[in-house]
Short mmCIF file of C-alpha atoms in Angstrom, two decimals:
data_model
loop_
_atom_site.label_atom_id
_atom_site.label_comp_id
_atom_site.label_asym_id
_atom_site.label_seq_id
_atom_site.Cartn_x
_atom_site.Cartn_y
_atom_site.Cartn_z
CA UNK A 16 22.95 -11.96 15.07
CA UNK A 17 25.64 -12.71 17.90
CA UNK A 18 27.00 -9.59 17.65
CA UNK A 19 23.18 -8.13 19.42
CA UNK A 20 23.22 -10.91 21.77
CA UNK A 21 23.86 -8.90 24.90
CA UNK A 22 20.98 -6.64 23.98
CA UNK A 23 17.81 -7.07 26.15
CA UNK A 24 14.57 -8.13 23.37
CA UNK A 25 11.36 -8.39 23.98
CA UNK A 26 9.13 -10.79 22.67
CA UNK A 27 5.14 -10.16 22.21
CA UNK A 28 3.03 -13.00 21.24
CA UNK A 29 -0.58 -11.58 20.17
CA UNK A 30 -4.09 -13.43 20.37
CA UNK A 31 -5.42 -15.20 17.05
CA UNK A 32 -7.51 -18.54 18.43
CA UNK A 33 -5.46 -21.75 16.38
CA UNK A 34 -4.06 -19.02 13.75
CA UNK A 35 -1.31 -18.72 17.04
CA UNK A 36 0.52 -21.95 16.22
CA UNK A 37 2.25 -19.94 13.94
CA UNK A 38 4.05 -18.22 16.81
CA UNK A 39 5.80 -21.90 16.99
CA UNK A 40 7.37 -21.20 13.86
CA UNK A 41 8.86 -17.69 14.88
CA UNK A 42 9.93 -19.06 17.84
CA UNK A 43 11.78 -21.61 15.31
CA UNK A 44 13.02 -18.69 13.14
CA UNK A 45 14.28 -16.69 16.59
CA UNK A 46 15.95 -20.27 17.47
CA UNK A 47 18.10 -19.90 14.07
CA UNK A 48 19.05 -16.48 14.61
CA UNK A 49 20.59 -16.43 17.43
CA UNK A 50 18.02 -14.31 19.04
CA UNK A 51 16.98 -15.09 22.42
CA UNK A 52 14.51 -13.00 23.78
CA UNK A 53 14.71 -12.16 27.87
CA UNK A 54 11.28 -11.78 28.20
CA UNK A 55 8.07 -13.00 26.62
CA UNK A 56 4.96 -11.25 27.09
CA UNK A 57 1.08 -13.22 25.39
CA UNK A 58 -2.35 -12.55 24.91
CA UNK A 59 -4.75 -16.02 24.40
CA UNK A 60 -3.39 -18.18 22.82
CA UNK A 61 0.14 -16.11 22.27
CA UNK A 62 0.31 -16.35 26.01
CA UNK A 63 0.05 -20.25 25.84
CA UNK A 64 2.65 -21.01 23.66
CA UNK A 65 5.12 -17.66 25.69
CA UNK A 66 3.74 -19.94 28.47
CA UNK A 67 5.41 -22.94 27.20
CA UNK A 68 8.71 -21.01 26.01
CA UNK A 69 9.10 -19.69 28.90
CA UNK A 70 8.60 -22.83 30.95
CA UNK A 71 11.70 -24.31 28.69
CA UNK A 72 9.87 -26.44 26.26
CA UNK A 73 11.39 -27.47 23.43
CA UNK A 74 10.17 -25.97 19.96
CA UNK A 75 10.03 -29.51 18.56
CA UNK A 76 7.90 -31.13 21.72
CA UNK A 77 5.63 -27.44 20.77
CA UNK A 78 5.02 -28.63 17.28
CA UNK A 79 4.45 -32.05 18.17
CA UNK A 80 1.70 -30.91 20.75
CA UNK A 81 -0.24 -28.67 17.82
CA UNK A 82 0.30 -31.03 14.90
CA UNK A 83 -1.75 -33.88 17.34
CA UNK A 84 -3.94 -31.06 18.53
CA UNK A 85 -7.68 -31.56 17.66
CA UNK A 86 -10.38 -29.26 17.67
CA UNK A 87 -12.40 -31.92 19.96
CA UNK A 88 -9.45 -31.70 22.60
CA UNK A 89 -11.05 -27.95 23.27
CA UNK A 90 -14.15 -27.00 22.04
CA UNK A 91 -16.91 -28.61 23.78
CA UNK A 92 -20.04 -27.12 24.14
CA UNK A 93 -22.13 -26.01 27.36
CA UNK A 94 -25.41 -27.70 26.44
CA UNK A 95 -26.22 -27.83 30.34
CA UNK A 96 -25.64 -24.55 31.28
CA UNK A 97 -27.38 -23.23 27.92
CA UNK A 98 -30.45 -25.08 28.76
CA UNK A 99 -30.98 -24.59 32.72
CA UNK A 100 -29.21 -21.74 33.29
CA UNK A 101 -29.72 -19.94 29.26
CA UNK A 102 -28.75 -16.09 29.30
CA UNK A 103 -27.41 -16.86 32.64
CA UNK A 104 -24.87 -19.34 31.18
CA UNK A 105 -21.39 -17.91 31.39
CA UNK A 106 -20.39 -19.24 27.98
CA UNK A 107 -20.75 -21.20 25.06
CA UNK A 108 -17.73 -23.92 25.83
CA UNK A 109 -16.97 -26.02 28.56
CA UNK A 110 -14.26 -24.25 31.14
CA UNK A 111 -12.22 -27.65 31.74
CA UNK A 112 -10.98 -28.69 28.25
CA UNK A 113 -9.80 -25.77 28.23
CA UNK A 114 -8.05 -26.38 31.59
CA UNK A 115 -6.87 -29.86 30.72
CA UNK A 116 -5.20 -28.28 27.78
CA UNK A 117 -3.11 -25.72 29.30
CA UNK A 118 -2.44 -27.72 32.35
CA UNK A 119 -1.12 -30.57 30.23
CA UNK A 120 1.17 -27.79 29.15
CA UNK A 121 2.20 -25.10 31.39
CA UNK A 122 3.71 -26.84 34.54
CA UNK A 123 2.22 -25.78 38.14
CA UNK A 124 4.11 -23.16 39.43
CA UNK A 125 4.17 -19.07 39.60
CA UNK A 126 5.56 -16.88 37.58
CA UNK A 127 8.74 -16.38 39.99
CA UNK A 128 9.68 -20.03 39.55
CA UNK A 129 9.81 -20.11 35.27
CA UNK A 130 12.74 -20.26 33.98
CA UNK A 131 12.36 -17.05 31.67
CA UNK A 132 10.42 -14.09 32.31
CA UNK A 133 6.68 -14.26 31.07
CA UNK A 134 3.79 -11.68 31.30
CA UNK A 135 0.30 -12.80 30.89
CA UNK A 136 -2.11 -10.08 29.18
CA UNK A 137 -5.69 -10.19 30.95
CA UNK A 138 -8.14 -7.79 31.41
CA UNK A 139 -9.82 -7.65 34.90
CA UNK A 140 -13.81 -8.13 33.75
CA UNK A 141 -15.35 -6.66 37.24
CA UNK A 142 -13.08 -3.94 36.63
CA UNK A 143 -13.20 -3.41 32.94
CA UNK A 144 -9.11 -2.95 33.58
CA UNK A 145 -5.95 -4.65 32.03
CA UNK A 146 -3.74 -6.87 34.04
CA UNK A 147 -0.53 -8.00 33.18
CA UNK A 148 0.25 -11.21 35.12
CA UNK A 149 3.75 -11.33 36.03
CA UNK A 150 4.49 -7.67 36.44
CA UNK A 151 6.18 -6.55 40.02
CA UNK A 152 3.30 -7.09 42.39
CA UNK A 153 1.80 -9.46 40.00
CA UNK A 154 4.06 -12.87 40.07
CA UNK A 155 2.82 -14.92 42.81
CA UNK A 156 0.08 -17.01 41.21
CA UNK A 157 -0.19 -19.96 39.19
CA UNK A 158 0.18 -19.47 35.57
CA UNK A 159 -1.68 -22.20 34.26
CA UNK A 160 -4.53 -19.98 36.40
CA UNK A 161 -3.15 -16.68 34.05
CA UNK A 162 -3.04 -18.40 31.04
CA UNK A 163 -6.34 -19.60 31.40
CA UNK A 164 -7.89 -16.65 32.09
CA UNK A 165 -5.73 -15.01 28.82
CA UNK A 166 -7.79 -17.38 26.51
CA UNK A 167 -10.90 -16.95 27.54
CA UNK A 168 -12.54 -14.93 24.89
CA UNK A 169 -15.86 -13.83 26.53
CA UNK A 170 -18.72 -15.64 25.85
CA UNK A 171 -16.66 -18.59 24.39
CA UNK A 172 -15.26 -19.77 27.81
CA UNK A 173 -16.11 -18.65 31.53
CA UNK A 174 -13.71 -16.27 33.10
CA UNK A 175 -10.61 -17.49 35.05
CA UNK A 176 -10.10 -16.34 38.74
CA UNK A 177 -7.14 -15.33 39.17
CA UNK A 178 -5.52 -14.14 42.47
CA UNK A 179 -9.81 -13.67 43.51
CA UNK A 180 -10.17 -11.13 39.90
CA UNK A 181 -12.50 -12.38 37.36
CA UNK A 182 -10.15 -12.14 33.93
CA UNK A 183 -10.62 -12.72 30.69
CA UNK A 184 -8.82 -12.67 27.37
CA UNK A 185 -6.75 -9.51 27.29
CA UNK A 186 -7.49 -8.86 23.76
CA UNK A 187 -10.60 -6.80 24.68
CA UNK A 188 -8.11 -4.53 25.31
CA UNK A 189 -4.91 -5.09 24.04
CA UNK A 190 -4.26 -7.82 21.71
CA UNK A 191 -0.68 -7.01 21.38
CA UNK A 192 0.52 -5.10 24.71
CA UNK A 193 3.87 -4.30 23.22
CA UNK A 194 3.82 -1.24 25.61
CA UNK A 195 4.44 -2.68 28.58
CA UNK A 196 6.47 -5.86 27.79
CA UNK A 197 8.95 -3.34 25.85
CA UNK A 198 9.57 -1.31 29.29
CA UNK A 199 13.37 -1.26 29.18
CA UNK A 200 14.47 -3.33 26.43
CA UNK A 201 16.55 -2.65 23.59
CA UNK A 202 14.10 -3.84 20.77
CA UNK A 203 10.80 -5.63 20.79
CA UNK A 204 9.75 -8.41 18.28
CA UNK A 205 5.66 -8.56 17.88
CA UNK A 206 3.88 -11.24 16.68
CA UNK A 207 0.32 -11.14 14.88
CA UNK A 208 -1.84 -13.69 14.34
CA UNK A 209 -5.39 -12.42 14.39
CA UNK A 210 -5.62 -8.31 13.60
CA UNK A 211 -3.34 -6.46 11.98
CA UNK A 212 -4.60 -8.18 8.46
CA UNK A 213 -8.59 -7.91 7.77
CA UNK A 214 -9.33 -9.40 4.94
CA UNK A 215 -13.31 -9.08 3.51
CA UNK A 216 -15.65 -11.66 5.06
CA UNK A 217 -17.51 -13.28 2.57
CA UNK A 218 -21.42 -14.66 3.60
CA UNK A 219 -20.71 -13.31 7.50
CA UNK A 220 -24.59 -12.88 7.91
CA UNK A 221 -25.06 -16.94 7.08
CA UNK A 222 -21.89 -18.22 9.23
CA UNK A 223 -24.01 -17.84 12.94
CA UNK A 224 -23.45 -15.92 15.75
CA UNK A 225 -20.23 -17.00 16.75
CA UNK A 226 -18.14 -16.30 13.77
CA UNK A 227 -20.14 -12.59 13.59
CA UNK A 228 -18.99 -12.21 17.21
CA UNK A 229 -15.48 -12.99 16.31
CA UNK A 230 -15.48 -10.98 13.37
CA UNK A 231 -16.59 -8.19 15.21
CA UNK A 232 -13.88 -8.54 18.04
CA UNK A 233 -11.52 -8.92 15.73
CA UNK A 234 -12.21 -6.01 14.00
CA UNK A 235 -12.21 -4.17 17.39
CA UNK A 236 -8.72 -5.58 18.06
CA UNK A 237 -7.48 -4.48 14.75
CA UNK A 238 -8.24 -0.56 15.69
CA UNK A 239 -7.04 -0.97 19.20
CA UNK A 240 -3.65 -2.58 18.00
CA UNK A 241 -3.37 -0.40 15.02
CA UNK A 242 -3.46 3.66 16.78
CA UNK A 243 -0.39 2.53 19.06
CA UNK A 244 1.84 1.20 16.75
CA UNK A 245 1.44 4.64 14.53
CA UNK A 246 2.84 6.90 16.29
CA UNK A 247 5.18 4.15 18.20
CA UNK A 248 8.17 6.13 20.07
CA UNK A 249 9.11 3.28 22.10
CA UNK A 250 12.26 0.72 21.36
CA UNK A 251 12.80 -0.57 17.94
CA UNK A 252 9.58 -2.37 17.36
CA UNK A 253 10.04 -5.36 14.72
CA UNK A 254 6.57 -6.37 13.71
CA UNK A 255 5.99 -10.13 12.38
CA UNK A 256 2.71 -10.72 10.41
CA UNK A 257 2.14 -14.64 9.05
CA UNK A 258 0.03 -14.64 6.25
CA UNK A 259 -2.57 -16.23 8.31
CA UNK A 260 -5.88 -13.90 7.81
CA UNK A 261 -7.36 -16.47 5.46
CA UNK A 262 -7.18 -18.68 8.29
CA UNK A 263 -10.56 -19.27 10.23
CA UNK A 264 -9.80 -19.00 13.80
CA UNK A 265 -10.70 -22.14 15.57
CA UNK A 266 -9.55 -24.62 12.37
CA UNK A 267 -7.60 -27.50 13.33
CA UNK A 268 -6.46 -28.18 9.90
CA UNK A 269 -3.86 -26.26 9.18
CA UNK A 270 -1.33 -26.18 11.82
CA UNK A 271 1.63 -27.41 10.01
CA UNK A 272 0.89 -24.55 7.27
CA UNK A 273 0.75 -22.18 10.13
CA UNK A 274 4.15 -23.33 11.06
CA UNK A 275 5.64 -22.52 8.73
CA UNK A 276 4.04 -19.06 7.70
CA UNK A 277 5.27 -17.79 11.22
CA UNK A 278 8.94 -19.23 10.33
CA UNK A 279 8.87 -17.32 6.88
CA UNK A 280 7.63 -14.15 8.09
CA UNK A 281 10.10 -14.01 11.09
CA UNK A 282 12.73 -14.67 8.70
CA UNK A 283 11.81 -12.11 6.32
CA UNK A 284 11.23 -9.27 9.02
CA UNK A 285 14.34 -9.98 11.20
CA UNK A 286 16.20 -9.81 8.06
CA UNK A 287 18.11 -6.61 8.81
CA UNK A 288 17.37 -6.98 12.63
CA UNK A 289 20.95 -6.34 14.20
CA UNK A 290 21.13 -3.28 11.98
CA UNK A 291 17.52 -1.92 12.20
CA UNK A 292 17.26 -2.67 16.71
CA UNK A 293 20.24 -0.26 17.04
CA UNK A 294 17.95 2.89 15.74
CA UNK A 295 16.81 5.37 18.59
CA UNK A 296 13.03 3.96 17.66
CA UNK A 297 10.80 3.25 14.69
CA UNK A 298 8.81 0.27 13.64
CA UNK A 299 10.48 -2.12 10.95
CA UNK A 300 10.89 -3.22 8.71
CA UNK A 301 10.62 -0.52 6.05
CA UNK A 302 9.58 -1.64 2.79
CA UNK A 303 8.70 1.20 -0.34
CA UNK A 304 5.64 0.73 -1.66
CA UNK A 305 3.87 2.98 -4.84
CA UNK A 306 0.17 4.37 -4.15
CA UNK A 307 -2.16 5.02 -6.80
CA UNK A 308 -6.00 5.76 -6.94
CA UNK A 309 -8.21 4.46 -9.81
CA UNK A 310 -10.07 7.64 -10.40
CA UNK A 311 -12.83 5.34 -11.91
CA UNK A 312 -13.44 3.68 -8.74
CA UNK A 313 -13.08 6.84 -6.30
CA UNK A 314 -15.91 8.41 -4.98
CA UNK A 315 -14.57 11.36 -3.75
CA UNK A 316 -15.58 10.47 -0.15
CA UNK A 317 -12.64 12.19 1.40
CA UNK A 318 -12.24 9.51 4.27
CA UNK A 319 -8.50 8.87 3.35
CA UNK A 320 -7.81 12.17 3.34
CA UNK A 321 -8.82 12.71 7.02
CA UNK A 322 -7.12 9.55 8.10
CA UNK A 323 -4.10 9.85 5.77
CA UNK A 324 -3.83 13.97 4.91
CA UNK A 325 0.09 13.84 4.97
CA UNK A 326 -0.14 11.38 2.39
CA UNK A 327 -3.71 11.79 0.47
CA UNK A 328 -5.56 14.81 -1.02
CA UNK A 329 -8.66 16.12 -3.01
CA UNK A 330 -9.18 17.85 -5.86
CA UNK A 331 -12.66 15.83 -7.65
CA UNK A 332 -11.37 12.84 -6.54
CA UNK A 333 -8.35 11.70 -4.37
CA UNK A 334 -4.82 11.40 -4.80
CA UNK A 335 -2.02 10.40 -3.38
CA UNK A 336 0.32 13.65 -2.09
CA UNK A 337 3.32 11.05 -1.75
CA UNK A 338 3.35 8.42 -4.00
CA UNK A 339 6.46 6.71 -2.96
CA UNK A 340 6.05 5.73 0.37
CA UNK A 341 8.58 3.89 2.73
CA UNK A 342 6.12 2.28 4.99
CA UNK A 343 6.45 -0.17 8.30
CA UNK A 344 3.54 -2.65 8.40
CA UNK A 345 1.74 -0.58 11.09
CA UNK A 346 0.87 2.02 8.25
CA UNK A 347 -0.78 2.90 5.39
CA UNK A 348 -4.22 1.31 7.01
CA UNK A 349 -6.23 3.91 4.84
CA UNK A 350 -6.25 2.10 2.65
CA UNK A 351 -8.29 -0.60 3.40
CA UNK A 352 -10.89 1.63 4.79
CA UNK A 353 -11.54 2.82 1.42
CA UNK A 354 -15.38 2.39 0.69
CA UNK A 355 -14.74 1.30 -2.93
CA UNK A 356 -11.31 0.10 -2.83
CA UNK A 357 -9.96 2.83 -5.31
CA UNK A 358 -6.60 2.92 -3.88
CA UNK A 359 -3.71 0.41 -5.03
CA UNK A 360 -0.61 -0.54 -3.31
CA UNK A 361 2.18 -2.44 -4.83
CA UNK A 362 5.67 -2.65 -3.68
CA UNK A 363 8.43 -0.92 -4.96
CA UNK A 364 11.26 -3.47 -6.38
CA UNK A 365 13.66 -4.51 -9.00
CA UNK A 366 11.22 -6.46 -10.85
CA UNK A 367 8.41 -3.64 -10.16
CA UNK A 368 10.63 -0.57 -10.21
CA UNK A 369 8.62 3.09 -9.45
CA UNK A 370 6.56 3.54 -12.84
#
């Protein structure tokens, strides 16, 4: 990796709730690489651990802090405000845990005085705008005050003020905002935690309102994140996914797990990084994979032909137009939104060779 070391990266830390401590392991993985990004950009929780990169923390003092982390230390609820103040009541949670948790992180200063460069994704809620603390025009406030107002999903935790805007989590709008931290760089590395990978929900209706709520802005995150990265012209975009979607978003439990699922997939997607960042754009890395359709199963619906019609196609039932398929991890989301889960995808290698 030395020999890209003069390049200018980017680094993109997306929102996931606790499923982000395994942005400490990619960090780890960057670490071993060589790689050293000159800018991090965070949404929620990706913008409290950029937070603490950027402010020169040490990756092992970062894992120490989530390993001791406790669910307690920031989830405590509003019973107050829910009971005099009901609809009225800004959110669920308490606003200073919350606090106390980020300030015991992020030192207090402004963005000018870190160390590295950081943006903080928000979305101005008065507004219904994004803002991107730390952006020219944007760097003189606190960013414990930033960060804050980055994790607080709406309705979980009141909205920070920020510079006198009322901000919440930027994922309402973009979970990932790859766009605007890869302005001018050479290659952007993006970490998710929380969209990209749906997997089904089982018993939704009986987990409460909270975890319906989540699922549902998750599931709004995934399309938002998902139409960019498609028809991405920007820098060589390396896209990290930990195999964290079985991971419920506010579990404690798990962190060292998480750890290490953002070290392995950092390692596996940088593999060919020096090689792949020096292409004019594209989204990596490239895998093959084989697509097939269990006619059984297919109920000639036709939806992944209009999402996918380079690729699918009708006759009674669907098929695939392309069957071999060199595909970045941004594509192929057809698939999933098949009604009846006809369509198969398995990747093409030595041991499973094109049939």
């Amino acid at each position: 990796m030395a020999s890209f070391r003069n390049k200018r990266i980017a680094l993109v830390l997306g929102g996931g709730g606790l499923k982000g401590f395994a942005h400490i392991g990619v960090l780890r993985a960057l670490a071993e690489l060589e790689i050293e990004p000159v800018i991090v950009a965070g949404t929620s929780i990706g913008a409290l651990v950029g937070g603490a990169y950027a402010a020169g923390r040490s990756i092992d003092d970062m894992v120490d802090r989530a390993v001791s982390f406790r669910r307690r230390d920031l989830f405590r609820i509003n019973h107050m405000g829910m009971v005099l103040e009901r609809m009225r009541s800004p959110a669920i949670y308490l606003e200073q845990p919350l606090r106390t948790v980020i300030d015991s992180i992020l030192p207090n200063v402004t963005f000018d005085e870190l160390p590295r460069r950081l943006l903080v994704n928000t979305v101005d809620i008065a507004r219904g705008t994004q803002v991107v603390w730390g952006l020219h025009g944007l760097r003189d406030v606190r960013v414990q005050d930033a960060v804050y107002a980055s994790c607080a999903l709406p309705g979980f935790f009141p909205p920070g003020d920020v510079d006198g805007r009322v901000c919440v989590d930027g994922g309402v709008l973009d979970n990932l905002p790859v766009t605007i931290a890869g302005l001018g760089m050479d290659a952007i590395i993006a970490v998710d935690v929380g969209s990209m990978q749906l997997l089904p929900a089982d018993n939704i209706r009986l987990q409460g309102f909270a975890n319906i709520y989540v699922r549902a802005a998750n599931t709004m995150m995934h399309e938002l994140q998902i139409r960019p990265l498609t028809a991405w012209s920007g820098a060589p975009l390396f896209l990290v996914l930990p195999r964290v979607a079985h991971v419920d978003w506010f579990d404690a439990s798990q962190t060292p797990a998480l750890i290490d699922a953002g070290y392995e997939a950092a390692m596996d997607a940088l593999r060919d990084f020096a090689t792949c960042a020096s292409a004019a754009t594209g989204v990596f890395p490239r895998r093959r994979y084989h697509l097939a359709v269990d006619q059984a199963s297919c109920i000639g619906c036709g939806l992944c032909v209009a999402m996918a019609p380079s690729i699918m196609d009708m006759n009674r039932h669907a098929f695939p137009r392309v069957p071999i398929v060199e595909w970045s991890p941004a594509d192929g989301d057809f698939v999933r939104e098949c009604p009846t889960n006809a369509i198969s995808v398995s990747a093409v290698t030595p041991a499973n060779p094109v049939p």
